Amino acid sequence: MDTILDYIQWERDLPFTVKDVTEVDSVVFSFLSYMDLKEVLVSGRQLTVAECCTILLKQAKPMTERHRKLYEALAVSKRFGPVVIGSYMDSLVEEESVQFSVMLFRVRRDLTYIAFRGTDNTLAGWKEDFMTCFTLTGGQRMALRYLRRHIQRGMRYDIGGHSKGGNLAMYALSQLEDDKLRQVRHVYLQDAPGLCSDVMDVRPLDRIRSRTVSMMPSFSVVGRLFDPGFPNVRIVQSSAEGIMQHDIETWGVDHGELLLASSLDEASERIHESVVGWLDGVNTEERRHFVDDVFRAVESGGARTVEELGPRAVDTMLSELATKAGKETREAAAKLTLAALFGQYTDKVWNLRLFRWLRTSAIAVNLLLLMIGFLFRMLPVHSMGIIVGLVLLSFVVFEVLITIRHLLDNHWDLKSEHIRVNTSIILISLAYILLVKDQALFNLSTTVFGILFLAMSYNNAIALRRDSSWTVAWFRHLLMTLMYAFVGFFVVVSAEHVISWYADMAGNLLMFDGMAGLTHEVQKQIKSRKDGKEKQTGEPV
């Protein structure tokens, strides 16, 4: 598949005075916006694309072979080489999570292209991406100030950006004064997320709707967030797989135009549905806490860039999240898991009365532990398989019903719901195999419960760190940490002929933990009531 490298080589002798800026040119300008020119364009200096590429090629900084070939092709191109780069900005303010970069290309005497850079490898830049779902960012404000300062009378402008760069262009143009906006010919967006309607009024985007071209790969996730519904959309083929299609260097080109795909990838549709389901289920304040806690944990290991996130940094991050994440973050993480299963129905599932009671009441959780432990004791030989089988069947039935509802809404258009239909068929087949084939349900149930017991051991270990030493609660968490770890490992490795023994053991442990937790919660409530009466009467009760 041909890419922008081939396009640069094909068009090398065709200057912009002969052929106007095309959609593929906009992709090239977005690629150029990622060049690190901090040490090249200093103090307002201006250089041509050819000069900048030549300097970068001579530097000792490492670069990929693909980038080297692109810079070499640009350096000798009569189309891109003479274009002057000016008004370069590159700002990183880690304390405020601002990563902003933009450059201005003098394409012709009467035409300038402004390209906003997308996210670089800094964690501050990545955090700013997520911040767009709950606040107006520093980068968006800077983009608006930049356009107000650099759009000059008598000049025509094309403006664009890839990923976050496109989001910056969208926001700045939607807020730009009418007299300056009239000088903008075209807006080119490459896999760029839209503006969040929970944060700002998105109606001003209508001012640029007719002049905007939105490009995205067939497997698009980022570019479909907060979709503004622009009418001119190009779905592009890519040489990469999955989420890596976000990289514009992999986009296909055919005879000087973008190589278009027939439709969006069905797997990306399902991911998009999950993300939208999660966003619908959390408000802006919950999103803020979630993003702050996650990135505080990520940076706790000392990492400042994506490349610095080694195994040690990841371990530190997970420990930080487990011990210091707030209630809003834990709930948002739980909703993220649900969104992967239930998509746009996440909020409805989350707010079911039984589910709400279980997640808001410690008494309810301990009663559930007692009930499951009792079930293990009453039906020791089959209880694990029965529980896992019922959960599996419930999930399959739910997925099938959702698929049928979608088919009804789309007048039984099997093609449009192809991925859901296939998912339902696969789930039904797996459920049938697990329920009918010998040992299959047993192996699944032991794996599931083994992992759950180990997770409960980990949760008790985290609680152990929070409690004061030598208290009743501390000894309880210590005991549960050791016992759940032992039972979890035993369940995973045990054979079927000992199922009765470990089911009894697991049942006793669950019932003991549930009873101890229930007693503790009841004592807390009694103490809380006594304290409340003492405050009212001023005398000990």
XYZ file of C-alpha atoms in Angstrom:
541
model
C 0.000 0.000 0.000
C 1.339 3.445 -0.950
C 1.623 6.049 1.835
C 2.511 9.728 2.205
C 6.168 8.843 1.518
C 5.228 7.698 -1.979
C 3.039 10.791 -2.422
C 5.922 13.131 -1.499
C 8.133 11.388 -4.051
C 5.446 11.456 -6.783
C 4.657 15.149 -6.344
C 8.253 16.288 -5.837
C 8.316 18.428 -9.011
C 4.815 19.921 -8.642
C 4.896 23.130 -6.560
C 1.870 24.568 -4.774
C 1.710 27.390 -7.335
C 0.728 24.758 -9.909
C -1.425 22.407 -7.781
C -3.380 23.651 -4.771
C -3.296 22.060 -1.292
C -4.995 18.652 -1.256
C -6.284 16.403 1.512
C -3.087 14.336 1.290
C -1.015 17.517 1.612
C -2.869 18.246 4.849
C -1.756 14.865 6.184
C 1.854 15.701 5.272
C 1.618 19.060 7.060
C 0.264 17.268 10.159
C 3.235 14.903 9.993
C 5.584 17.905 9.779
C 3.936 19.463 12.836
C 5.468 16.655 14.939
C 9.042 17.706 14.056
C 11.002 18.742 17.125
C 12.335 22.146 16.098
C 12.978 23.649 19.551
C 16.722 23.827 18.856
C 16.269 24.786 15.210
C 13.670 27.571 15.058
C 14.864 29.672 17.986
C 14.067 33.361 18.607
C 11.484 33.623 15.830
C 13.804 32.152 13.197
C 12.241 30.989 9.915
C 13.548 28.172 7.716
C 12.224 26.155 4.804
C 10.973 22.596 5.181
C 14.034 21.412 3.232
C 16.423 23.234 5.595
C 14.677 21.894 8.722
C 14.699 18.307 7.424
C 18.370 18.560 6.472
C 19.274 19.819 9.952
C 17.293 17.020 11.632
C 18.983 14.412 9.430
C 22.419 15.691 10.476
C 21.619 15.665 14.201
C 22.778 12.759 16.329
C 19.277 12.189 17.724
C 17.897 8.706 16.981
C 15.047 8.392 14.480
C 13.192 5.556 12.803
C 14.126 4.459 9.304
C 10.685 5.539 8.098
C 11.217 9.071 9.434
C 14.641 9.230 7.844
C 13.187 8.369 4.435
C 10.391 10.924 4.856
C 12.847 13.707 5.800
C 15.112 12.787 2.878
C 12.177 12.934 0.448
C 10.953 16.268 1.855
C 14.437 17.794 1.688
C 14.601 17.370 -2.124
C 10.914 18.028 -2.863
C 10.120 21.091 -4.993
C 6.570 20.971 -3.579
C 7.266 20.888 0.156
C 10.956 21.812 0.340
C 10.601 25.580 -0.395
C 7.689 26.031 2.049
C 8.793 28.342 4.880
C 8.066 27.353 8.490
C 7.523 30.207 10.927
C 5.759 31.304 14.139
C 6.785 28.007 15.725
C 5.587 27.343 19.287
C 6.360 24.360 21.483
C 5.211 24.618 25.094
C 5.164 22.035 27.880
C 3.876 23.001 31.343
C 3.782 19.772 33.353
C 2.277 21.362 36.475
C -0.802 22.441 34.491
C -0.827 19.430 32.135
C -0.377 21.577 29.039
C 1.415 20.270 25.945
C 0.978 22.608 22.988
C 2.765 22.967 19.674
C 1.878 24.685 16.413
C 3.652 25.915 13.309
C 2.795 28.062 10.342
C 3.643 27.056 6.733
C 3.950 29.766 4.042
C 2.592 27.665 1.181
C 2.233 30.517 -1.317
C 2.400 34.269 -1.207
C -1.366 34.402 -0.612
C -1.859 31.139 1.328
C -0.730 29.915 4.755
C -1.295 26.515 6.346
C -1.469 26.379 10.168
C -0.882 22.917 11.677
C -1.533 22.107 15.322
C 0.457 19.177 16.723
C -1.261 16.235 18.360
C -0.103 14.437 21.507
C 3.615 13.825 21.948
C 5.239 11.244 24.250
C 4.925 13.312 27.466
C 2.554 12.157 30.195
C 1.424 15.770 30.603
C 0.281 15.692 26.979
C -1.577 12.429 27.448
C -3.288 13.735 30.561
C -4.392 16.849 28.694
C -6.091 14.587 26.123
C -8.224 13.025 28.842
C -8.912 16.387 30.460
C -10.947 17.484 27.429
C -13.788 15.280 28.700
C -14.295 17.393 31.834
C -12.759 20.860 31.340
C -11.517 23.469 28.909
C -7.757 22.834 28.651
C -4.814 25.187 28.589
C -3.914 23.944 25.114
C -7.333 24.888 23.743
C -7.010 28.415 25.153
C -3.517 28.752 23.646
C -4.785 27.603 20.250
C -7.429 30.338 20.221
C -4.883 33.001 21.218
C -2.529 31.779 18.479
C -5.136 32.105 15.708
C -6.231 35.527 16.934
C -2.622 36.719 16.812
C -1.476 35.120 13.543
C -4.423 35.365 11.141
C -3.593 38.531 9.206
C -5.632 40.548 6.724
C -5.092 39.862 3.047
C -4.038 36.242 3.579
C -6.017 33.038 3.064
C -5.607 30.125 5.497
C -5.985 26.380 5.618
C -5.934 24.989 9.157
C -5.626 21.436 10.400
C -4.247 18.941 12.859
C -3.995 15.285 13.735
C -5.589 13.815 16.879
C -5.472 16.424 19.672
C -4.150 18.899 17.108
C -7.454 18.659 15.263
C -9.345 19.142 18.527
C -7.352 22.333 19.185
C -8.133 23.600 15.685
C -11.838 22.840 16.162
C -12.104 24.694 19.438
C -10.081 27.721 18.313
C -12.018 28.101 15.056
C -15.388 27.711 16.784
C -14.524 30.683 19.029
C -12.751 32.841 16.430
C -14.165 36.235 15.462
C -16.176 36.346 12.220
C -13.813 38.665 10.332
C -10.852 36.320 10.925
C -12.883 33.159 10.320
C -13.853 34.448 6.856
C -10.180 34.203 5.852
C -10.117 30.440 6.537
C -10.706 28.359 3.372
C -10.520 24.762 4.584
C -10.246 22.860 7.860
C -8.554 19.435 7.732
C -8.943 17.079 10.696
C -7.139 13.730 10.897
C -8.673 11.278 13.396
C -9.416 14.164 15.751
C -11.809 13.910 18.722
C -14.598 16.478 18.859
C -15.578 18.878 21.628
C -17.319 17.548 24.733
C -20.866 18.907 25.017
C -20.742 18.365 28.808
C -17.937 20.937 28.989
C -18.864 23.576 26.418
C -21.482 24.707 23.929
C -20.676 22.832 20.697
C -23.164 24.719 18.502
C -20.473 27.196 17.297
C -18.933 24.276 15.361
C -21.709 24.852 12.821
C -19.709 27.903 11.679
C -16.996 25.639 10.181
C -19.146 22.651 9.215
C -19.281 23.298 5.463
C -15.518 23.922 5.090
C -14.312 20.992 7.233
C -12.994 17.665 5.942
C -12.743 14.969 8.626
C -10.434 12.022 7.891
C -10.175 8.868 9.962
C -8.837 5.326 9.464
C -11.252 2.414 9.192
C -10.294 1.382 12.753
C -10.981 4.716 14.414
C -11.462 5.099 18.157
C -9.917 8.474 19.032
C -11.438 10.333 16.093
C -14.974 9.241 16.935
C -15.033 10.602 20.471
C -17.575 13.432 20.849
C -18.339 13.118 17.147
C -19.373 16.575 15.841
C -21.153 15.017 12.872
C -19.299 16.846 10.102
C -20.794 15.879 6.713
C -17.509 15.573 4.765
C -15.909 12.422 6.177
C -13.164 10.331 4.569
C -12.642 6.796 5.897
C -9.080 5.842 4.984
C -7.389 2.492 4.539
C -4.246 1.874 6.585
C -1.317 -0.537 6.443
C -1.451 -0.914 10.249
C -3.740 -3.046 12.388
C -6.221 -2.008 15.083
C -5.567 1.100 17.131
C -2.179 1.590 15.391
C -4.114 2.923 12.394
C -4.245 6.210 14.324
C -0.715 6.831 12.959
C -1.147 8.990 9.830
C 2.130 7.683 8.384
C 0.343 4.367 7.753
C -2.588 5.861 5.813
C -3.011 4.753 2.222
C -2.648 6.999 -0.824
C -3.778 6.193 -4.371
C -2.905 8.384 -7.384
C -2.498 11.520 -5.292
C -5.643 10.989 -3.222
C -6.447 9.223 0.014
C -7.103 5.507 -0.395
C -10.624 5.191 0.949
C -12.218 2.250 2.775
C -15.814 1.182 2.272
C -16.776 1.501 5.943
C -15.545 1.631 9.515
C -14.177 -1.546 11.087
C -16.819 -3.436 13.075
C -14.470 -4.051 16.015
C -13.828 -0.318 16.337
C -17.608 0.187 16.377
C -17.860 -2.046 19.458
C -15.012 -0.238 21.214
C -16.638 3.095 20.388
C -19.904 1.887 21.875
C -18.110 0.851 25.078
C -16.339 4.209 25.415
C -19.568 6.135 24.793
C -21.349 3.916 27.331
C -18.702 4.732 29.931
C -18.757 8.476 29.231
C -22.559 8.522 29.479
C -22.340 6.761 32.835
C -19.899 9.151 34.543
C -20.340 12.882 35.079
C -17.604 15.469 34.569
C -16.598 15.476 38.248
C -16.195 11.676 38.269
C -14.113 11.930 35.091
C -11.926 14.579 36.728
C -11.237 12.422 39.817
C -10.579 9.351 37.669
C -8.080 11.124 35.383
C -6.331 12.909 38.276
C -5.958 9.712 40.327
C -4.775 7.614 37.385
C -2.125 10.099 36.255
C -1.029 10.841 39.826
C -0.417 7.107 40.166
C 1.335 6.925 36.784
C 3.695 9.763 37.715
C 4.352 8.397 41.231
C 7.139 6.211 39.861
C 8.994 9.240 38.515
C 8.072 8.757 34.841
C 7.562 11.888 32.735
C 7.296 10.300 29.287
C 5.641 7.181 27.901
C 9.055 5.576 27.262
C 9.896 5.832 30.979
C 6.958 3.631 31.995
C 8.943 0.486 32.704
C 7.826 -2.515 34.823
C 8.909 -0.817 38.075
C 6.905 2.321 37.265
C 3.852 0.212 36.439
C 4.137 -1.668 39.767
C 4.338 1.642 41.634
C 1.349 2.965 39.702
C -0.836 -0.057 40.521
C 0.109 0.116 44.205
C -0.657 3.846 44.289
C -4.045 3.320 42.650
C -4.967 0.471 44.991
C -4.126 2.413 48.155
C -4.984 6.040 47.354
C -7.673 6.054 44.664
C -10.843 7.817 45.799
C -14.411 6.549 45.698
C -15.125 8.372 42.413
C -12.125 6.711 40.738
C -13.067 3.238 41.945
C -16.626 3.677 40.693
C -15.438 5.068 37.353
C -13.098 2.076 36.951
C -15.965 -0.309 37.730
C -18.135 1.437 35.125
C -15.308 1.112 32.598
C -15.408 -2.666 33.048
C -19.192 -2.692 32.707
C -18.994 -0.542 29.571
C -16.872 -3.185 27.867
C -19.705 -5.664 28.461
C -22.865 -3.581 28.140
C -21.925 -0.573 25.980
C -24.637 2.079 25.883
C -26.645 0.201 28.543
C -23.899 0.649 31.155
C -25.707 3.377 33.074
C -28.950 1.334 33.270
C -27.097 -1.725 34.599
C -25.122 0.420 37.067
C -28.308 1.920 38.495
C -30.264 -1.308 38.919
C -31.610 -1.329 42.496
C -29.888 -4.589 43.490
C -26.579 -3.555 41.936
C -26.758 -0.108 43.549
C -27.422 -1.702 46.953
C -24.433 -4.042 46.582
C -22.009 -1.257 45.628
C -23.148 1.245 48.272
C -23.691 -0.986 51.303
C -20.935 -2.886 53.104
C -23.681 -4.877 54.842
C -25.007 -5.990 51.445
C -21.544 -7.178 50.378
C -21.096 -9.195 53.548
C -24.566 -10.686 53.198
C -23.608 -11.723 49.661
C -20.467 -13.416 50.990
C -22.594 -15.261 53.537
C -25.068 -16.361 50.869
C -22.365 -17.635 48.502
C -20.596 -19.418 51.340
C -23.898 -21.001 52.387
C -24.469 -22.130 48.789
C -21.025 -23.739 48.751
C -21.861 -25.610 51.954
C -25.322 -26.729 50.801
C -24.266 -27.824 47.316
C -20.544 -28.492 47.715
C -20.131 -30.761 44.699
C -21.825 -28.576 42.104
C -22.022 -25.103 43.600
C -19.032 -23.596 41.801
C -20.196 -24.844 38.424
C -23.796 -23.778 39.146
C -22.795 -20.211 40.076
C -20.480 -19.741 37.082
C -22.998 -21.425 34.778
C -25.819 -19.116 35.896
C -23.662 -16.017 35.467
C -22.575 -17.210 32.031
C -26.139 -17.956 30.933
C -27.344 -14.580 32.232
C -24.678 -12.793 30.231
C -25.440 -14.787 27.073
C -29.185 -14.131 27.380
C -28.545 -10.414 27.957
C -26.271 -10.184 24.891
C -28.764 -12.043 22.702
C -31.625 -9.777 23.820
C -29.539 -6.665 23.131
C -28.668 -8.024 19.677
C -32.342 -8.682 18.913
C -33.225 -5.156 20.043
C -30.572 -3.657 17.756
C -31.806 -5.782 14.846
C -35.380 -4.601 15.454
C -34.213 -0.968 15.540
C -32.364 -1.505 12.242
C -35.185 -3.451 10.554
C -33.271 -6.744 10.745
C -30.322 -5.421 8.766
C -27.868 -8.240 9.539
C -24.998 -6.481 7.792
C -25.135 -3.403 10.030
C -25.231 -5.580 13.170
C -22.852 -8.223 11.872
C -20.425 -7.996 14.794
C -23.207 -8.287 17.413
C -24.785 -11.256 15.657
C -21.415 -13.021 15.432
C -20.660 -12.238 19.075
C -23.995 -13.755 20.138
C -23.388 -16.887 18.064
C -19.902 -17.307 19.576
C -21.222 -16.813 23.135
C -24.060 -19.304 22.612
C -21.577 -21.849 21.209
C -19.166 -21.361 24.111
C -21.977 -21.648 26.647
C -23.195 -24.865 25.019
C -19.688 -26.391 25.035
C -19.090 -25.391 28.666
C -22.433 -26.744 29.859
C -22.312 -30.011 27.921
C -18.673 -31.034 27.685
C -17.218 -32.931 30.650
C -14.735 -31.004 32.798
C -15.193 -27.769 30.768
C -17.451 -25.974 33.260
C -15.422 -27.337 36.169
C -12.164 -26.001 34.705
C -13.727 -22.609 34.011
C -15.323 -22.336 37.447
C -12.120 -23.273 39.305
C -10.181 -20.700 37.291
C -12.786 -17.971 37.900
C -13.117 -18.630 41.621
C -9.363 -19.046 42.049
C -8.811 -15.598 40.539
C -11.625 -14.114 42.655
C -10.166 -15.544 45.869
C -6.719 -14.189 44.972
C -8.279 -10.787 44.234
C -10.001 -10.848 47.637
C -6.652 -11.686 49.237
C -5.141 -8.659 47.515
C -8.013 -6.383 48.642
C -7.537 -7.507 52.246
C -3.799 -6.853 51.926
C -4.559 -3.294 50.789
C -6.957 -2.844 53.736
C -4.231 -4.217 56.010
C -1.964 -1.325 55.008
C -4.684 1.228 55.794
C -5.583 -0.112 59.262
C -3.597 0.558 62.405
C -1.461 -2.357 63.592
C -2.611 -4.675 66.392
C -6.325 -3.828 66.131
C -9.079 -6.435 65.674
C -9.676 -5.183 62.132
C -5.944 -5.456 61.346
C -5.769 -9.089 62.527
C -8.928 -9.901 60.572
C -7.471 -8.516 57.325
C -4.179 -10.311 57.971
C -5.992 -13.619 58.443
C -8.200 -13.088 55.366
C -5.183 -12.128 53.242
C -3.442 -15.418 54.068
C -6.532 -17.634 53.907
C -7.898 -16.251 50.623
C -4.449 -16.569 49.029
C -4.177 -20.203 50.184
C -7.693 -21.111 49.004
C -7.195 -19.262 45.684
C -4.022 -21.176 44.813
C -5.549 -24.444 45.983
C -8.719 -23.986 43.903
C -6.733 -23.264 40.734
C -4.476 -26.331 40.959
C -6.851 -28.879 42.528
C -8.325 -31.867 40.691
C -12.031 -32.634 40.291
C -12.057 -35.537 42.770
C -11.319 -33.130 45.648
C -13.967 -30.581 44.663
C -16.145 -31.480 47.654
C -13.296 -30.783 50.056
C -12.259 -27.389 48.686
C -15.891 -26.316 48.205
C -16.419 -26.928 51.937
C -13.240 -25.020 52.717
C -14.173 -22.090 50.459
C -17.729 -22.042 51.843
C -16.514 -21.920 55.448
C -14.065 -19.141 54.619
C -16.689 -17.032 52.816
C -19.205 -17.483 55.625
C -16.615 -16.586 58.266
C -15.524 -13.472 56.335
C -19.124 -12.436 55.701
C -20.111 -12.914 59.349
C -17.040 -11.051 60.636
C -17.633 -8.198 58.200
C -21.330 -8.057 59.078
C -20.532 -7.935 62.805
C -18.008 -5.164 62.222
C -20.479 -3.069 60.185
C -23.253 -3.512 62.754
C -20.870 -2.425 65.530
C -19.883 0.656 63.485
C -23.516 1.631 63.006
C -24.311 1.156 66.716
C -21.283 3.270 67.653
C -22.260 5.916 65.111
C -25.779 6.135 66.580
C -24.394 6.398 70.118
C -22.028 9.186 69.043
C -24.929 10.979 67.385
C -27.067 10.785 70.554
C -24.149 12.020 72.665
C -23.799 15.074 70.441
C -27.532 15.792 70.741
C -27.784 15.348 74.539
C -24.248 16.294 75.522
C -24.126 13.295 77.871
C -22.637 9.810 77.435
C -25.204 7.196 76.409
